[in-house]
Amino acid sequence: MSYKSVLVCAGLMSLAIASCNDQSQKTAEPGSAVPSGVVNVYSARHYDVDDALFESFTEQTGIKVNLVEGESDELLERIKTEGEASPADVFITVDAGRLWRAEQAGIFQPVSSAVLDETVPPSLRHPDGLWYGLTKRARVLIYNVDAVDPGELSTYEALAEPVWNGRVCVRSSSNIYNQSLLGSLVETIGLEETEAWAQGLVNNFARDPEGGDVDQIKAVAAGQCDVAIANHYYWARLAKSDEPESQDVVSKTAVFFPNQDDRGVHVNISGFGMVAGADNEENAIAFLEFLVSPEAQEVFANSNNEYPVAEGTPIEPIVAELGEFKMDEVNVTAYGRNNPEVVKLVDRVGWK
Ligand code: FE
C-alpha cells in the first residue's frame, strides 16, 4: 500500500476499515474480466483511438481506466496542486523536456519492470525508471525539392554554414522541440560549439521565427525558405491528407534525416511515468506495461504518424516510406538536464 493510501485509509478507518484492505490494487489475471479496480491516467496526448485501446486494456485486466486529458503544463500543475490527494497514478506527456520538468517537480516515482526495461531502448528512458518513452519522433530537415539537391544536405551543424544564408526556417526557440534538440547538441558537441552553431543558424534565418512546425514546412513549399527543421510526423500528416493544399505542399518538399554518417538524427519521445504516491501502483504498472505492448504501440505510434519504441511494431506506410534511419542515442534525460543552459544560450544568440 502506498504512503498516500495509508493516509487516506487512516482517515477513514472508523467508517470503512474493510474498504482499505488494499483490494483495489490487485491486478486481475490476464484474460479475466473481473473488475479489479482502476488506474487514473492524466494524459496530454489525446486521440480518438485511445478510448478503444483503453477499453481493450480493461477487457484484458479488469482494470478500469479513468482518463483526465489536458494540456501538459496544466496537468502537471494540477498534479502538483492536488499533492498527496491527487488521484493521478500515471502521467503521459510529449517531449523529454516536459518529462524532465515533471521529474524535477517530483511527481514521478521509479518503476521497476523487466517488461519496460526490455522493450524501451535505454536511450529512450530515464536510467532510474522515473519515466519511459512511449513513441519517438525524429526532428528532420524538410527541403524544397526544386531549390535543394539532397546531396547538399548533411547535418544540423552544416545549416550554420554561409551557403545557407537567408535560406533556413525554424520555429521559435521558446518551443520545447527546439530546446530539446539544442539540449542534445550541448550533450554531444558541447556548449560552446552548440552556441556557435545556433549563432550561425540564426544568421542564416530566412525570416524571424513564426508559427509551428507545419508553418515552417509550408514556408519551404512556398519558397520563403529552402530548408526547415521540423518533426517528421507533421510532414507525414500533410502527406496523408486529401486536402489539395496539403498535397501541394508535400509535392514541393521532401524529408531528409541529418547526421546519418555520424551520431544520427535527433529523436524525441512522448512518454509516461508513475506518479509518486500513486494509490493504484500495481494497476499502474500493468497499464504502463500495456502501453509498450504491440497492440498499444501500434495505436499510439500510428495515430500520430510516429515511430514505436518497441521493435517489430508495424508502422504507417507513409512513415515507413521515409526509410530507415540512424538515431542519435544520447540519453533523452540530457535534453532536460541541459535545458537551463539552452534557454540562456538562445537568448545570447538572438534566436527569438
Ligand atoms: Fe508536435
mmCIF file of C-alpha atoms and ligand atoms in Angstrom:
data_model
loop_
_atom_site.group_PDB
_atom_site.id
_atom_site.type_symbol
_atom_site.label_atom_id
_atom_site.label_comp_id
_atom_site.label_asym_id
_atom_site.label_seq_id
_atom_site.Cartn_x
_atom_site.Cartn_y
_atom_site.Cartn_z
ATOM 1 C CA MET A 1 0.000 0.000 0.000
ATOM 2 C CA SER A 2 1.334 3.418 -0.865
ATOM 3 C CA TYR A 3 2.085 6.082 1.697
ATOM 4 C CA LYS A 4 -0.810 8.111 0.368
ATOM 5 C CA SER A 5 -3.401 5.354 0.597
ATOM 6 C CA VAL A 6 -2.265 4.608 4.145
ATOM 7 C CA LEU A 7 -3.097 8.201 4.985
ATOM 8 C CA VAL A 8 -6.453 8.070 3.241
ATOM 9 C CA CYS A 9 -7.352 4.797 4.917
ATOM 10 C CA ALA A 10 -6.236 6.017 8.336
ATOM 11 C CA GLY A 11 -8.595 8.936 7.933
ATOM 12 C CA LEU A 12 -11.478 6.684 7.019
ATOM 13 C CA MET A 13 -10.699 3.950 9.489
ATOM 14 C CA SER A 14 -13.731 4.445 11.702
ATOM 15 C CA LEU A 15 -16.009 4.446 8.679
ATOM 16 C CA ALA A 16 -14.851 1.656 6.478
ATOM 17 C CA ILE A 17 -11.933 -0.475 7.525
ATOM 18 C CA ALA A 18 -12.944 -3.209 5.133
ATOM 19 C CA SER A 19 -12.577 -0.997 2.095
ATOM 20 C CA CYS A 20 -8.970 -0.267 2.985
ATOM 21 C CA ASN A 21 -7.666 -3.793 2.685
ATOM 22 C CA ASP A 22 -5.777 -2.995 -0.480
ATOM 23 C CA GLN A 23 -8.068 -4.958 -2.783
ATOM 24 C CA SER A 24 -8.175 -2.123 -5.267
ATOM 25 C CA GLN A 25 -4.509 -2.606 -6.018
ATOM 26 C CA LYS A 26 -4.649 -6.219 -7.054
ATOM 27 C CA THR A 27 -4.277 -6.903 -10.732
ATOM 28 C CA ALA A 28 -6.568 -9.487 -12.232
ATOM 29 C CA GLU A 29 -5.197 -12.475 -14.108
ATOM 30 C CA PRO A 30 -4.715 -11.662 -17.797
ATOM 31 C CA GLY A 31 -7.789 -12.631 -19.729
ATOM 32 C CA SER A 32 -10.150 -12.383 -16.814
ATOM 33 C CA ALA A 33 -12.715 -9.645 -16.997
ATOM 34 C CA VAL A 34 -13.327 -9.402 -13.271
ATOM 35 C CA PRO A 35 -13.173 -5.740 -12.314
ATOM 36 C CA SER A 36 -10.219 -5.206 -10.027
ATOM 37 C CA GLY A 37 -10.031 -1.508 -9.537
ATOM 38 C CA VAL A 38 -8.932 1.438 -11.528
ATOM 39 C CA VAL A 39 -5.965 3.286 -12.903
ATOM 40 C CA ASN A 40 -6.147 7.068 -13.071
ATOM 41 C CA VAL A 41 -4.323 8.411 -16.094
ATOM 42 C CA TYR A 42 -3.543 12.096 -16.680
ATOM 43 C CA SER A 43 -2.674 12.463 -20.335
ATOM 44 C CA ALA A 44 -1.503 15.339 -22.501
ATOM 45 C CA ARG A 45 -1.888 13.112 -25.568
ATOM 46 C CA HIS A 46 -5.350 12.866 -26.992
ATOM 47 C CA TYR A 47 -6.507 10.894 -29.974
ATOM 48 C CA ASP A 48 -9.891 9.336 -30.618
ATOM 49 C CA VAL A 49 -8.335 5.890 -30.899
ATOM 50 C CA ASP A 50 -7.124 5.997 -27.290
ATOM 51 C CA ASP A 51 -10.578 5.157 -25.916
ATOM 52 C CA ALA A 52 -10.905 1.881 -27.809
ATOM 53 C CA LEU A 53 -7.393 0.930 -26.765
ATOM 54 C CA PHE A 54 -8.081 1.563 -23.085
ATOM 55 C CA GLU A 55 -11.267 -0.496 -23.325
ATOM 56 C CA SER A 56 -9.156 -3.340 -24.615
ATOM 57 C CA PHE A 57 -6.880 -2.984 -21.558
ATOM 58 C CA THR A 58 -9.934 -3.150 -19.294
ATOM 59 C CA GLU A 59 -11.185 -6.275 -21.086
ATOM 60 C CA GLN A 60 -7.827 -7.960 -20.619
ATOM 61 C CA THR A 61 -7.186 -6.986 -16.998
ATOM 62 C CA GLY A 62 -10.466 -5.886 -15.462
ATOM 63 C CA ILE A 63 -8.806 -2.579 -14.580
ATOM 64 C CA LYS A 64 -10.879 0.466 -15.467
ATOM 65 C CA VAL A 65 -9.018 3.423 -16.989
ATOM 66 C CA ASN A 66 -10.094 6.856 -15.743
ATOM 67 C CA LEU A 67 -8.692 9.341 -18.204
ATOM 68 C CA VAL A 68 -8.101 13.009 -17.441
ATOM 69 C CA GLU A 69 -6.998 14.891 -20.542
ATOM 70 C CA GLY A 70 -5.456 18.317 -20.720
ATOM 71 C CA GLU A 71 -2.564 20.440 -21.795
ATOM 72 C CA SER A 72 0.778 19.206 -20.425
ATOM 73 C CA ASP A 73 1.753 22.113 -18.147
ATOM 74 C CA GLU A 74 -1.829 22.351 -16.908
ATOM 75 C CA LEU A 75 -1.911 18.664 -15.921
ATOM 76 C CA LEU A 76 1.487 18.918 -14.284
ATOM 77 C CA GLU A 77 0.308 21.919 -12.244
ATOM 78 C CA ARG A 78 -2.833 20.031 -11.316
ATOM 79 C CA ILE A 79 -0.877 17.038 -10.014
ATOM 80 C CA LYS A 80 1.380 19.367 -8.036
ATOM 81 C CA THR A 81 -1.564 21.296 -6.599
ATOM 82 C CA GLU A 82 -3.502 18.159 -5.715
ATOM 83 C CA GLY A 83 -0.417 16.904 -3.930
ATOM 84 C CA GLU A 84 -0.979 13.795 -1.867
ATOM 85 C CA ALA A 85 -4.690 13.963 -2.556
ATOM 86 C CA SER A 86 -4.065 13.617 -6.304
ATOM 87 C CA PRO A 87 -5.828 10.602 -7.773
ATOM 88 C CA ALA A 88 -3.258 10.502 -10.601
ATOM 89 C CA ASP A 89 -1.428 7.196 -10.958
ATOM 90 C CA VAL A 90 0.109 7.761 -14.396
ATOM 91 C CA PHE A 91 1.197 10.897 -16.258
ATOM 92 C CA ILE A 92 1.605 10.828 -20.050
ATOM 93 C CA THR A 93 3.078 13.761 -21.937
ATOM 94 C CA VAL A 94 5.027 14.743 -25.009
ATOM 95 C CA ASP A 95 8.715 15.672 -25.206
ATOM 96 C CA ALA A 96 11.521 14.534 -22.921
ATOM 97 C CA GLY A 97 11.962 18.169 -21.867
ATOM 98 C CA ARG A 98 8.483 18.120 -20.342
ATOM 99 C CA LEU A 99 9.035 14.710 -18.749
ATOM 100 C CA TRP A 100 12.153 16.169 -17.182
ATOM 101 C CA ARG A 101 10.155 19.142 -15.866
ATOM 102 C CA ALA A 102 7.691 16.718 -14.283
ATOM 103 C CA GLU A 103 10.588 14.762 -12.809
ATOM 104 C CA GLN A 104 12.074 17.972 -11.375
ATOM 105 C CA ALA A 105 8.696 18.797 -9.852
ATOM 106 C CA GLY A 106 8.948 15.492 -8.005
ATOM 107 C CA ILE A 107 5.800 13.971 -9.449
ATOM 108 C CA PHE A 108 7.323 10.672 -10.614
ATOM 109 C CA GLN A 109 8.394 7.619 -8.669
ATOM 110 C CA PRO A 110 10.679 4.918 -10.067
ATOM 111 C CA VAL A 111 9.113 1.872 -11.684
ATOM 112 C CA SER A 112 10.818 -1.481 -11.633
ATOM 113 C CA SER A 113 9.612 -3.515 -14.605
ATOM 114 C CA ALA A 114 11.523 -6.020 -16.697
ATOM 115 C CA VAL A 115 8.937 -5.586 -19.456
ATOM 116 C CA LEU A 116 9.553 -1.838 -19.677
ATOM 117 C CA ASP A 117 13.317 -2.188 -19.411
ATOM 118 C CA GLU A 118 13.433 -4.812 -22.140
ATOM 119 C CA THR A 119 11.044 -3.045 -24.500
ATOM 120 C CA VAL A 120 12.070 0.602 -24.252
ATOM 121 C CA PRO A 121 15.635 1.175 -25.547
ATOM 122 C CA PRO A 122 17.996 2.547 -22.852
ATOM 123 C CA SER A 123 18.472 5.896 -24.624
ATOM 124 C CA LEU A 124 14.701 6.473 -24.590
ATOM 125 C CA ARG A 125 14.101 6.145 -20.861
ATOM 126 C CA HIS A 126 15.219 7.528 -17.535
ATOM 127 C CA PRO A 127 18.043 5.368 -16.111
ATOM 128 C CA ASP A 128 16.226 5.019 -12.761
ATOM 129 C CA GLY A 129 12.824 4.160 -14.243
ATOM 130 C CA LEU A 130 11.266 7.536 -13.426
ATOM 131 C CA TRP A 131 9.906 7.843 -16.965
ATOM 132 C CA TYR A 132 9.881 5.950 -20.257
ATOM 133 C CA GLY A 133 9.416 6.652 -23.938
ATOM 134 C CA LEU A 134 6.071 5.690 -25.456
ATOM 135 C CA THR A 135 6.682 6.768 -29.057
ATOM 136 C CA LYS A 136 9.528 8.503 -30.809
ATOM 137 C CA ARG A 137 9.720 11.312 -33.356
ATOM 138 C CA ALA A 138 12.634 12.435 -35.481
ATOM 139 C CA ARG A 139 13.449 16.141 -35.853
ATOM 140 C CA VAL A 140 14.259 16.127 -39.533
ATOM 141 C CA LEU A 141 15.165 18.570 -42.282
ATOM 142 C CA ILE A 142 12.434 19.432 -44.788
ATOM 143 C CA TYR A 143 13.752 20.817 -48.056
ATOM 144 C CA ASN A 144 12.318 22.385 -51.181
ATOM 145 C CA VAL A 145 12.810 19.818 -53.947
ATOM 146 C CA ASP A 146 13.296 22.483 -56.641
ATOM 147 C CA ALA A 147 15.793 24.576 -54.686
ATOM 148 C CA VAL A 148 17.847 21.930 -52.932
ATOM 149 C CA ASP A 149 19.548 18.749 -54.021
ATOM 150 C CA PRO A 150 19.519 16.292 -51.105
ATOM 151 C CA GLY A 151 23.244 15.832 -51.756
ATOM 152 C CA GLU A 152 23.739 19.370 -50.427
ATOM 153 C CA LEU A 153 22.306 18.354 -47.061
ATOM 154 C CA SER A 154 24.270 16.501 -44.412
ATOM 155 C CA THR A 155 23.996 17.558 -40.754
ATOM 156 C CA TYR A 156 22.236 20.021 -38.459
ATOM 157 C CA GLU A 157 25.652 21.606 -37.978
ATOM 158 C CA ALA A 158 26.057 22.263 -41.719
ATOM 159 C CA LEU A 159 22.952 24.504 -41.726
ATOM 160 C CA ALA A 160 25.067 27.139 -39.964
ATOM 161 C CA GLU A 161 27.425 27.404 -42.943
ATOM 162 C CA PRO A 162 27.334 30.561 -45.113
ATOM 163 C CA VAL A 163 25.925 28.654 -48.118
ATOM 164 C CA TRP A 164 22.569 28.541 -46.252
ATOM 165 C CA ASN A 165 22.430 32.278 -45.638
ATOM 166 C CA GLY A 166 18.839 33.528 -45.801
ATOM 167 C CA ARG A 167 17.524 30.030 -46.584
ATOM 168 C CA VAL A 168 16.613 28.424 -43.229
ATOM 169 C CA CYS A 169 13.240 28.387 -41.436
ATOM 170 C CA VAL A 170 12.679 27.139 -37.915
ATOM 171 C CA ARG A 171 10.140 27.967 -35.222
ATOM 172 C CA SER A 172 10.804 29.978 -32.087
ATOM 173 C CA SER A 173 13.412 28.910 -29.556
ATOM 174 C CA SER A 174 10.718 29.089 -26.878
ATOM 175 C CA ASN A 175 9.389 25.820 -28.293
ATOM 176 C CA ILE A 176 10.371 22.721 -26.341
ATOM 177 C CA TYR A 177 11.206 20.712 -29.514
ATOM 178 C CA ASN A 178 13.977 23.162 -30.385
ATOM 179 C CA GLN A 179 15.130 23.388 -26.802
ATOM 180 C CA SER A 180 15.432 19.607 -26.642
ATOM 181 C CA LEU A 181 17.356 19.497 -29.938
ATOM 182 C CA LEU A 182 19.771 22.076 -28.530
ATOM 183 C CA GLY A 183 19.960 20.156 -25.246
ATOM 184 C CA SER A 184 21.050 17.056 -27.159
ATOM 185 C CA LEU A 185 23.665 19.086 -29.042
ATOM 186 C CA VAL A 186 25.043 20.501 -25.795
ATOM 187 C CA GLU A 187 25.439 16.913 -24.615
ATOM 188 C CA THR A 188 27.178 15.668 -27.764
ATOM 189 C CA ILE A 189 29.194 18.598 -29.158
ATOM 190 C CA GLY A 190 29.403 20.777 -26.033
ATOM 191 C CA LEU A 191 28.001 24.143 -25.010
ATOM 192 C CA GLU A 192 30.477 26.326 -26.907
ATOM 193 C CA GLU A 193 30.054 24.532 -30.213
ATOM 194 C CA THR A 194 26.293 24.441 -29.796
ATOM 195 C CA GLU A 195 26.244 28.189 -29.207
ATOM 196 C CA ALA A 196 28.444 28.840 -32.245
ATOM 197 C CA TRP A 197 26.104 26.644 -34.279
ATOM 198 C CA ALA A 198 22.980 28.371 -33.009
ATOM 199 C CA GLN A 199 24.526 31.740 -33.841
ATOM 200 C CA GLY A 200 25.316 30.590 -37.371
ATOM 201 C CA LEU A 201 21.808 29.181 -37.767
ATOM 202 C CA VAL A 202 20.184 32.434 -36.608
ATOM 203 C CA ASN A 203 22.391 34.310 -39.088
ATOM 204 C CA ASN A 204 21.015 32.058 -41.822
ATOM 205 C CA PHE A 205 17.326 32.525 -40.988
ATOM 206 C CA ALA A 206 15.151 33.409 -43.971
ATOM 207 C CA ARG A 207 12.767 35.211 -41.602
ATOM 208 C CA ASP A 208 12.095 35.753 -37.924
ATOM 209 C CA PRO A 209 10.688 32.574 -36.380
ATOM 210 C CA GLU A 210 6.904 32.421 -36.607
ATOM 211 C CA GLY A 211 4.312 29.664 -36.329
ATOM 212 C CA GLY A 212 4.720 25.975 -35.617
ATOM 213 C CA ASP A 213 6.474 23.145 -37.456
ATOM 214 C CA VAL A 214 3.744 22.896 -40.109
ATOM 215 C CA ASP A 215 4.160 26.588 -40.870
ATOM 216 C CA GLN A 216 7.877 26.029 -41.490
ATOM 217 C CA ILE A 217 7.085 23.196 -43.922
ATOM 218 C CA LYS A 218 4.556 25.404 -45.735
ATOM 219 C CA ALA A 219 7.126 28.202 -45.922
ATOM 220 C CA VAL A 220 9.567 25.778 -47.583
ATOM 221 C CA ALA A 221 6.906 24.777 -50.121
ATOM 222 C CA ALA A 222 6.104 28.438 -50.768
ATOM 223 C CA GLY A 223 9.775 29.201 -51.456
ATOM 224 C CA GLN A 224 10.139 31.518 -48.453
ATOM 225 C CA CYS A 225 12.986 29.299 -47.309
ATOM 226 C CA ASP A 226 14.809 26.321 -48.795
ATOM 227 C CA VAL A 227 15.145 24.139 -45.730
ATOM 228 C CA ALA A 228 13.380 23.853 -42.378
ATOM 229 C CA ILE A 229 13.797 21.882 -39.181
ATOM 230 C CA ALA A 230 10.587 20.093 -38.143
ATOM 231 C CA ASN A 231 9.269 16.891 -36.599
ATOM 232 C CA HIS A 232 8.772 14.184 -39.200
ATOM 233 C CA TYR A 233 5.140 13.468 -38.313
ATOM 234 C CA TYR A 234 3.978 16.931 -39.401
ATOM 235 C CA TRP A 235 5.156 16.202 -42.929
ATOM 236 C CA ALA A 236 3.621 12.694 -42.769
ATOM 237 C CA ARG A 237 0.311 14.208 -41.632
ATOM 238 C CA LEU A 238 0.288 16.501 -44.661
ATOM 239 C CA ALA A 239 1.219 13.568 -46.895
ATOM 240 C CA LYS A 240 -1.756 11.562 -45.609
ATOM 241 C CA SER A 241 -4.179 14.431 -46.050
ATOM 242 C CA ASP A 242 -6.518 14.559 -49.050
ATOM 243 C CA GLU A 243 -6.598 18.349 -48.961
ATOM 244 C CA PRO A 244 -5.260 19.769 -52.251
ATOM 245 C CA GLU A 245 -3.303 22.410 -50.311
ATOM 246 C CA SER A 246 -1.527 19.746 -48.227
ATOM 247 C CA GLN A 247 -0.810 17.650 -51.307
ATOM 248 C CA ASP A 248 0.651 20.710 -52.981
ATOM 249 C CA VAL A 249 2.971 21.312 -50.013
ATOM 250 C CA VAL A 250 4.049 17.657 -49.993
ATOM 251 C CA SER A 251 4.758 17.637 -53.731
ATOM 252 C CA LYS A 252 7.181 20.546 -53.302
ATOM 253 C CA THR A 253 9.032 19.233 -50.260
ATOM 254 C CA ALA A 254 10.879 16.157 -49.002
ATOM 255 C CA VAL A 255 12.241 14.765 -45.744
ATOM 256 C CA PHE A 256 15.959 14.403 -45.011
ATOM 257 C CA PHE A 257 17.408 12.616 -41.975
ATOM 258 C CA PRO A 258 20.536 14.552 -40.928
ATOM 259 C CA ASN A 259 23.726 13.237 -39.301
ATOM 260 C CA GLN A 260 23.387 9.764 -40.796
ATOM 261 C CA ASP A 261 27.157 9.480 -41.240
ATOM 262 C CA ASP A 262 27.873 10.319 -37.627
ATOM 263 C CA ARG A 263 25.753 10.195 -34.463
ATOM 264 C CA GLY A 264 22.293 10.020 -36.098
ATOM 265 C CA VAL A 265 19.181 12.173 -36.256
ATOM 266 C CA HIS A 266 17.855 13.779 -33.061
ATOM 267 C CA VAL A 267 14.830 11.901 -31.723
ATOM 268 C CA ASN A 268 12.447 12.893 -29.010
ATOM 269 C CA ILE A 269 9.692 10.959 -27.279
ATOM 270 C CA SER A 270 6.231 11.070 -25.933
ATOM 271 C CA GLY A 271 6.408 9.245 -22.641
ATOM 272 C CA PHE A 272 4.983 8.286 -19.294
ATOM 273 C CA GLY A 273 5.811 7.731 -15.675
ATOM 274 C CA MET A 274 4.147 6.521 -12.494
ATOM 275 C CA VAL A 275 3.055 9.335 -10.202
ATOM 276 C CA ALA A 276 4.696 9.460 -6.770
ATOM 277 C CA GLY A 277 2.256 8.284 -4.136
ATOM 278 C CA ALA A 278 0.012 6.557 -6.686
ATOM 279 C CA ASP A 279 -2.804 4.740 -4.898
ATOM 280 C CA ASN A 280 -3.050 2.055 -7.567
ATOM 281 C CA GLU A 281 0.580 1.120 -8.051
ATOM 282 C CA GLU A 282 0.110 -2.415 -9.336
ATOM 283 C CA ASN A 283 -2.641 -1.366 -11.703
ATOM 284 C CA ALA A 284 -0.436 1.484 -12.904
ATOM 285 C CA ILE A 285 2.444 -0.866 -13.670
ATOM 286 C CA ALA A 286 0.097 -3.215 -15.547
ATOM 287 C CA PHE A 287 -1.118 -0.199 -17.533
ATOM 288 C CA LEU A 288 2.418 1.040 -18.291
ATOM 289 C CA GLU A 289 3.417 -2.421 -19.475
ATOM 290 C CA PHE A 290 0.321 -2.471 -21.673
ATOM 291 C CA LEU A 291 1.433 0.832 -23.235
ATOM 292 C CA VAL A 292 4.513 -0.864 -24.688
ATOM 293 C CA SER A 293 2.621 -3.969 -25.879
ATOM 294 C CA PRO A 294 2.418 -4.484 -29.666
ATOM 295 C CA GLU A 295 -1.283 -3.606 -29.649
ATOM 296 C CA ALA A 296 -0.828 -0.273 -27.858
ATOM 297 C CA GLN A 297 2.411 0.621 -29.621
ATOM 298 C CA GLU A 298 0.741 0.316 -32.992
ATOM 299 C CA VAL A 299 -2.137 2.565 -31.958
ATOM 300 C CA PHE A 300 -0.041 5.203 -30.219
ATOM 301 C CA ALA A 301 2.648 5.438 -32.878
ATOM 302 C CA ASN A 302 0.359 5.352 -35.888
ATOM 303 C CA SER A 303 -2.307 7.711 -34.555
ATOM 304 C CA ASN A 304 0.277 10.496 -34.792
ATOM 305 C CA ASN A 305 2.499 9.035 -37.557
ATOM 306 C CA GLU A 306 5.295 8.468 -35.060
ATOM 307 C CA TYR A 307 7.709 5.597 -34.535
ATOM 308 C CA PRO A 308 7.019 2.979 -31.851
ATOM 309 C CA VAL A 309 9.619 2.432 -29.128
ATOM 310 C CA ALA A 310 9.009 -1.342 -29.263
ATOM 311 C CA GLU A 311 10.829 -3.080 -32.077
ATOM 312 C CA GLY A 312 8.802 -5.006 -34.603
ATOM 313 C CA THR A 313 5.685 -2.837 -34.381
ATOM 314 C CA PRO A 314 4.112 -2.246 -37.801
ATOM 315 C CA ILE A 315 4.290 1.415 -38.811
ATOM 316 C CA GLU A 316 2.202 3.604 -41.086
ATOM 317 C CA PRO A 317 3.086 3.072 -44.775
ATOM 318 C CA ILE A 318 3.710 6.802 -45.303
ATOM 319 C CA VAL A 319 6.098 6.864 -42.357
ATOM 320 C CA ALA A 320 7.732 3.609 -43.450
ATOM 321 C CA GLU A 321 8.318 5.150 -46.889
ATOM 322 C CA LEU A 322 10.574 7.765 -45.294
ATOM 323 C CA GLY A 323 13.003 4.896 -44.868
ATOM 324 C CA GLU A 324 15.190 3.532 -42.123
ATOM 325 C CA PHE A 325 17.431 5.915 -40.262
ATOM 326 C CA LYS A 326 20.102 6.032 -37.622
ATOM 327 C CA MET A 327 19.003 7.770 -34.448
ATOM 328 C CA ASP A 328 21.182 9.703 -32.063
ATOM 329 C CA GLU A 329 21.447 7.524 -28.954
ATOM 330 C CA VAL A 330 22.245 10.271 -26.490
ATOM 331 C CA ASN A 331 20.020 9.604 -23.479
ATOM 332 C CA VAL A 332 16.810 11.652 -23.546
ATOM 333 C CA THR A 333 17.388 12.839 -19.968
ATOM 334 C CA ALA A 334 20.129 15.138 -21.352
ATOM 335 C CA TYR A 335 17.532 17.339 -23.076
ATOM 336 C CA GLY A 336 16.019 18.490 -19.811
ATOM 337 C CA ARG A 337 19.245 18.493 -17.850
ATOM 338 C CA ASN A 338 20.802 20.894 -20.356
ATOM 339 C CA ASN A 339 17.638 22.962 -20.750
ATOM 340 C CA PRO A 340 18.567 25.791 -18.335
ATOM 341 C CA GLU A 341 21.820 26.366 -20.297
ATOM 342 C CA VAL A 342 19.931 26.176 -23.588
ATOM 343 C CA VAL A 343 17.417 28.830 -22.556
ATOM 344 C CA LYS A 344 20.268 31.252 -21.806
ATOM 345 C CA LEU A 345 22.132 30.274 -24.972
ATOM 346 C CA VAL A 346 19.251 31.005 -27.378
ATOM 347 C CA ASP A 347 18.837 34.373 -25.732
ATOM 348 C CA ARG A 348 22.520 35.199 -26.247
ATOM 349 C CA VAL A 349 22.404 34.345 -29.945
ATOM 350 C CA GLY A 350 19.132 36.222 -30.520
ATOM 351 C CA TRP A 351 17.021 33.215 -31.571
ATOM 352 C CA LYS A 352 13.561 34.655 -30.942
HETATM 353 FE FE FE B 1 4.032 18.080 -32.125
#
